[in-house]
Amino acid sequence: MILDEARRLLPDAVALRRSLHACPETGLHLPKTQRQILEALDGLGLDVRTGRRLSSVTATLDGPRDGPVVLLRADMDALPVAEATGLEFASRNPGVMHACGHDAHTAMLVAAARLLAARRDGLAGRVVFMFQPGEEGHHGARHMIDEGLLAGHGREVGAAFALHVTPGLPSGGLWLRPGPQMAASDKLHIVVRGRGGHASSPHTACDPVPVACEVVLALQTAVTRTVSVSDPAVVTVSSLSAGSMPGVIPETVALAGTLRTLSHETRAHVHEVVTRVAQGVAAAHGATAEVSIVAGYPVTRNDPAFTDFVLRTAADVLGAKHVHVQSAPAMTAEDFSYVLDAVPGALAFLGACPPGLEPGRAPALHSDRADIDEDALAAGIACYAAVALRRLGADIGAGAS
């Protein structure tokens, strides 16, 4: 069975994951990471190409017969987080950590490439392996698309699939849903401008601090009273910066945060509401508010038909009790959304709660203590491979000799 094949590949996948974990890199340029991936793919008979403006790796595997093109994706960048896991293979790069599981994604996809290369004779079509940098806020997927990713080295990609490990879910299970899987994410910046003065005489100034506080509270009320609970939004102000001395009323207060939405309509509505409320509250106190919203990743939207295909395929590989229709979208964001905006496909969550911990208590992704159950990688390898095999008309039952 294909899961057995994946388990045989697990030791090498774990070794690669640990090697990547120990030398994390951030952003669009990951030369050491790219080099490790190229070395790991060497000898598999793939057509391997690297990005022109970023450290991406794209590899293609052709079967002996014509057929569709399916893309499998892994992201490979880390976060600017100082690791506190205490792992033997913890980051050797101070202030940088694979805190979001991208090391695991990369290791699983390399292993899936090995499994599929061994089964190439059964493929009717092409598999594109997408290793992308810059997922953490740098729009790496969009840059790869701009460089021709979806042309599939001469043939258009027809479907796409990605996995994301999640320590907050039981290990080895798969979760996804049709429609919105993850949210759109935009950055919010507001500068409330008043008139500075002496803190002992606030009546001679226009203190922007209480105005900014009212703006924060008014934004929360505006969301709950103007956005439908069936198409939710999250507005979080996570930074407030004002002044430098106790005796001085500052001229300005800077607010920053994030906007998360699940549809184009609600996204546009929230942008309008946030701007109107901030400016209106400020004006009511004789101050002003400058609002800037920087568009981030779109909604990660799973194609319903392809999602059903993944659910059925994963159930055949992992067993139906390990495959779940996710009850609600996650309000986190993903730049795989750019791929899913262009071709039908899906992103699924792979449960990877570390041994000895309860899913609800495991350190979350982006935490400086985030870790995963490495045994779960076998399930991910098998799902990556099975989706491609079945999409290209191959058997997912008997293992390769």
XYZ file of C-alpha atoms in Angstrom:
401
model
C 0.000 0.000 0.000
C 1.096 3.547 -0.674
C 1.126 4.408 3.029
C 3.610 1.594 3.586
C 5.812 3.044 0.865
C 5.615 6.431 2.565
C 6.610 4.903 5.898
C 9.681 3.373 4.293
C 10.655 6.848 3.113
C 10.003 8.391 6.523
C 13.552 8.114 7.977
C 15.033 10.060 5.067
C 12.212 12.606 5.244
C 12.794 13.130 8.953
C 16.531 13.524 8.378
C 15.901 16.178 5.702
C 13.353 17.945 7.888
C 15.843 18.138 10.752
C 18.629 19.354 8.514
C 16.383 22.115 7.147
C 15.174 22.951 10.653
C 18.720 23.498 11.851
C 19.570 26.059 9.140
C 16.417 28.132 8.533
C 16.291 31.076 6.156
C 13.654 33.774 5.675
C 12.198 35.654 2.738
C 12.565 35.079 -0.980
C 16.246 34.200 -1.054
C 17.072 30.883 0.603
C 20.328 29.683 -0.987
C 21.194 27.016 1.608
C 17.663 25.631 1.621
C 17.535 25.608 -2.159
C 20.848 23.750 -2.313
C 19.584 21.028 0.028
C 16.458 20.525 -2.077
C 18.434 20.308 -5.299
C 20.731 17.702 -3.726
C 17.736 15.725 -2.430
C 16.087 15.673 -5.885
C 19.261 14.747 -7.729
C 19.114 11.401 -9.485
C 15.317 11.153 -9.670
C 15.148 11.927 -13.384
C 13.178 15.137 -12.925
C 13.358 18.298 -15.006
C 14.557 20.693 -12.303
C 14.653 24.467 -12.672
C 15.375 27.318 -10.276
C 13.815 30.751 -10.040
C 15.310 33.816 -11.675
C 14.423 36.373 -9.005
C 13.927 34.109 -5.995
C 15.301 30.845 -4.602
C 12.461 28.690 -5.869
C 12.760 25.146 -7.195
C 10.339 23.706 -9.747
C 10.664 20.077 -10.803
C 8.548 18.117 -13.265
C 7.960 14.393 -13.584
C 6.485 13.034 -16.816
C 4.749 9.724 -17.208
C 5.037 7.719 -20.428
C 1.543 8.704 -21.558
C -0.134 12.061 -22.083
C -2.585 13.318 -19.487
C -3.342 16.184 -17.126
C -0.842 18.236 -15.137
C -1.111 18.304 -11.342
C 0.937 20.586 -9.088
C 2.072 19.673 -5.576
C 3.384 22.497 -3.409
C 5.644 22.937 -0.394
C 6.792 26.227 1.107
C 10.306 26.355 2.526
C 10.944 29.670 4.318
C 11.205 30.214 8.067
C 10.177 32.977 10.463
C 12.148 35.669 12.342
C 11.570 33.880 15.668
C 14.187 32.933 18.275
C 13.730 29.189 18.850
C 13.085 27.927 22.394
C 12.247 24.249 21.732
C 15.474 22.787 23.088
C 15.521 20.265 20.237
C 18.834 18.642 19.346
C 18.380 19.945 15.813
C 17.191 23.422 16.857
C 18.022 26.420 14.701
C 21.672 27.366 14.464
C 20.686 30.686 12.907
C 20.015 33.124 15.789
C 16.598 34.756 15.632
C 15.320 32.536 12.811
C 13.185 29.402 13.237
C 11.076 26.977 11.248
C 8.119 27.787 13.493
C 5.443 27.163 10.853
C 6.309 23.665 9.694
C 7.675 24.553 6.282
C 10.670 22.281 6.912
C 8.187 19.405 7.221
C 6.314 20.445 4.075
C 9.528 20.451 2.066
C 10.665 17.091 3.427
C 7.292 15.503 2.662
C 7.254 16.787 -0.905
C 10.803 15.586 -1.590
C 9.799 12.135 -0.315
C 6.647 12.226 -2.439
C 8.801 13.059 -5.469
C 10.906 9.964 -4.751
C 7.806 7.794 -4.401
C 6.270 9.121 -7.599
C 9.511 8.854 -9.552
C 9.605 5.154 -8.674
C 6.061 4.841 -10.079
C 6.486 7.011 -13.160
C 5.600 4.160 -15.540
C 2.030 4.246 -14.249
C 1.510 7.969 -14.806
C -0.561 9.403 -17.621
C 0.393 13.047 -17.371
C 2.791 15.308 -15.490
C 3.490 16.192 -11.868
C 4.915 19.620 -11.043
C 6.685 19.878 -7.691
C 6.621 23.474 -6.417
C 9.129 24.431 -3.723
C 8.521 28.050 -2.884
C 10.256 30.609 -0.696
C 8.635 33.700 0.733
C 5.312 32.318 1.970
C 5.583 34.241 5.221
C 4.417 37.593 3.913
C 6.643 37.835 0.842
C 4.155 36.612 -1.813
C 6.493 33.864 -3.011
C 3.757 31.953 -4.831
C 2.759 35.038 -6.788
C 6.377 35.586 -7.834
C 6.633 31.973 -9.015
C 3.422 32.351 -11.014
C 4.864 35.504 -12.599
C 7.900 33.426 -13.632
C 5.693 30.894 -15.419
C 5.015 28.275 -12.750
C 1.531 27.416 -13.962
C 2.708 26.859 -17.506
C 4.066 23.596 -16.094
C 7.285 23.762 -18.160
C 5.286 24.030 -21.361
C 1.919 22.577 -20.312
C -0.762 24.286 -18.281
C -1.310 23.089 -14.725
C -4.856 21.770 -14.329
C -5.047 21.150 -10.595
C -3.031 21.913 -7.447
C -2.685 20.475 -3.960
C -0.856 21.532 -0.795
C -0.578 20.350 2.802
C 0.017 22.345 5.971
C 1.049 20.611 9.195
C -0.851 21.652 12.305
C 0.247 20.692 15.843
C -3.184 21.697 17.124
C -4.842 18.698 15.420
C -4.530 14.963 16.195
C -1.508 13.473 14.492
C -1.907 11.750 11.141
C -5.372 13.058 10.301
C -6.393 15.262 7.378
C -8.796 18.222 7.521
C -10.162 20.303 4.641
C -13.394 21.793 3.400
C -14.885 23.066 0.133
C -14.893 26.814 -0.315
C -12.921 29.111 2.007
C -10.230 27.138 3.817
C -8.242 30.134 5.062
C -8.815 33.871 5.170
C -7.646 36.877 3.224
C -5.165 38.886 5.268
C -4.586 42.650 5.019
C -2.353 44.944 7.079
C -3.930 47.910 8.827
C -2.107 51.116 9.761
C -3.795 54.121 11.372
C -2.163 57.354 12.510
C -4.358 59.396 14.845
C -3.137 62.985 14.809
C -4.031 65.515 17.483
C -2.129 68.405 19.032
C 0.632 67.856 21.545
C 0.982 69.639 24.847
C 1.759 69.398 28.542
C 0.220 66.418 30.279
C -0.912 68.640 33.156
C -3.079 70.734 30.828
C -4.875 68.387 28.422
C -7.502 71.040 27.714
C -4.880 73.090 25.852
C -4.029 70.165 23.568
C -5.904 67.627 21.496
C -4.840 64.382 23.104
C -4.735 61.612 20.459
C -4.288 58.804 23.007
C -7.904 58.491 24.231
C -9.059 59.097 20.667
C -6.966 56.148 19.490
C -8.372 54.004 22.292
C -11.902 54.869 21.197
C -10.990 53.993 17.622
C -9.849 50.517 18.710
C -13.089 49.851 20.591
C -15.264 51.352 17.855
C -13.691 49.064 15.257
C -14.647 45.995 17.270
C -18.238 47.189 17.579
C -18.403 48.065 13.901
C -17.383 44.534 12.907
C -19.911 42.809 15.150
C -22.707 45.122 14.015
C -22.061 45.408 10.280
C -20.624 42.005 9.290
C -22.741 38.864 9.049
C -21.743 36.005 11.325
C -22.147 33.684 8.334
C -19.385 35.547 6.461
C -17.185 36.661 9.346
C -14.359 39.134 9.676
C -11.641 39.704 12.246
C -10.177 43.139 12.947
C -7.319 43.008 15.426
C -5.293 46.038 16.488
C -2.113 44.442 17.770
C 0.160 47.448 18.141
C -0.356 50.892 19.678
C 2.535 53.317 19.905
C 2.377 56.786 21.437
C 4.645 59.243 23.181
C 7.943 58.904 24.986
C 7.565 60.800 28.287
C 4.965 60.711 31.083
C 4.609 64.508 31.125
C 4.071 65.041 27.416
C 0.894 64.627 25.374
C 2.089 63.308 22.003
C 1.157 64.689 18.625
C 0.308 61.290 17.159
C -0.611 57.708 17.992
C 0.214 54.897 15.582
C -2.013 51.817 15.438
C -1.300 48.655 13.477
C -3.106 45.382 13.061
C -4.655 42.896 10.704
C -7.925 42.418 8.837
C -9.107 38.862 8.087
C -12.060 38.115 5.812
C -13.487 35.170 3.870
C -15.071 36.808 0.818
C -14.351 39.600 -1.629
C -17.540 41.389 -0.651
C -16.849 41.375 3.080
C -13.220 42.294 2.479
C -14.255 45.433 0.573
C -16.908 46.238 3.187
C -14.466 45.945 6.083
C -11.966 48.197 4.331
C -14.653 50.859 3.955
C -15.955 50.497 7.518
C -12.525 50.639 9.140
C -11.651 53.817 7.259
C -14.985 55.493 7.959
C -15.073 54.614 11.660
C -11.488 55.642 12.370
C -11.861 58.952 10.608
C -15.275 59.607 12.130
C -14.223 58.924 15.717
C -11.152 61.114 15.284
C -13.183 63.939 13.755
C -15.642 63.834 16.653
C -12.767 64.816 18.968
C -11.189 67.407 16.679
C -8.414 65.022 15.594
C -7.688 63.306 12.309
C -7.016 59.689 11.347
C -4.902 58.620 8.400
C -5.855 55.070 7.416
C -3.701 52.813 5.268
C -4.694 49.268 4.341
C -2.090 47.136 2.575
C -3.626 44.225 0.703
C -2.166 40.845 1.635
C -3.024 37.317 0.569
C -6.430 36.537 -0.957
C -8.847 33.993 0.479
C -7.531 30.436 0.201
C -10.509 28.863 -1.552
C -10.743 25.109 -2.140
C -12.473 23.957 -5.295
C -15.493 21.841 -4.216
C -15.015 19.069 -6.797
C -11.290 18.773 -6.162
C -11.869 18.852 -2.404
C -14.244 15.910 -2.728
C -11.592 14.114 -4.787
C -8.966 14.715 -2.074
C -11.323 13.593 0.694
C -12.078 10.318 -1.096
C -8.445 9.704 -2.016
C -7.168 10.439 1.493
C -9.826 8.178 3.004
C -8.622 5.334 0.802
C -5.026 5.944 1.911
C -5.377 6.836 5.593
C -8.736 5.309 6.449
C -12.016 7.193 6.614
C -11.776 7.789 10.383
C -8.628 9.884 9.824
C -10.124 12.182 7.169
C -12.433 15.019 8.173
C -14.489 17.745 6.571
C -13.330 20.859 8.385
C -16.272 22.512 10.115
C -15.197 26.135 9.588
C -12.454 28.082 7.818
C -9.293 29.083 9.649
C -8.747 32.846 9.873
C -5.044 32.420 9.188
C -3.791 33.159 5.659
C -1.762 31.414 2.964
C -0.178 32.532 -0.278
C -1.124 29.216 -1.892
C -4.285 31.261 -2.410
C -2.639 32.770 -5.492
C -2.367 29.305 -7.032
C -5.951 28.404 -6.111
C -7.156 31.659 -7.654
C -5.720 30.451 -10.954
C -6.423 26.695 -11.028
C -8.821 24.348 -9.202
C -7.266 22.661 -6.209
C -7.179 22.447 -2.452
C -5.087 22.968 0.646
C -5.521 20.555 3.553
C -4.363 20.581 7.165
C -2.323 17.603 8.324
C -2.598 16.935 12.053
C 0.835 16.723 13.696
C 0.345 17.091 17.448
C 3.637 16.130 19.166
C 3.638 12.899 21.177
C 2.601 13.278 24.791
C 0.671 16.501 24.207
C -3.005 17.193 23.719
C -3.875 18.961 20.454
C -5.477 21.895 22.247
C -2.409 22.397 24.442
C 0.437 21.917 21.980
C 2.432 25.096 21.225
C 0.864 26.686 18.173
C 2.520 27.405 14.867
C 4.575 30.636 14.945
C 5.353 29.968 18.621
C 9.012 29.825 19.641
C 8.233 26.359 21.062
C 6.333 25.001 18.043
C 7.118 21.396 17.140
C 5.433 18.511 15.310
C 5.040 14.756 15.420
C 7.465 13.604 12.748
C 5.627 10.284 12.333
C 2.774 12.287 10.779
C 5.001 13.028 7.801
C 4.292 9.545 6.447
C 0.600 10.411 6.114
C 1.508 13.620 4.311
C 3.899 11.888 1.919
C 1.239 9.303 1.112
C -1.466 11.921 0.527
C 0.734 14.043 -1.731
C 1.620 10.987 -3.814
C -1.871 9.487 -3.874
C -3.497 12.712 -5.073
C -1.052 12.890 -7.979
C -1.286 9.193 -8.801
C -5.048 9.055 -8.856
C -5.288 12.343 -10.741
C -3.037 10.851 -13.411
C -4.929 7.565 -13.624
C -2.510 5.398 -11.667
C -3.228 2.774 -9.005
C -2.703 3.861 -5.377
C -2.938 0.399 -3.922
C 0.018 -1.923 -4.353
C 3.432 -0.540 -3.527
C 6.207 -0.225 -6.041
C 8.728 -3.068 -6.083
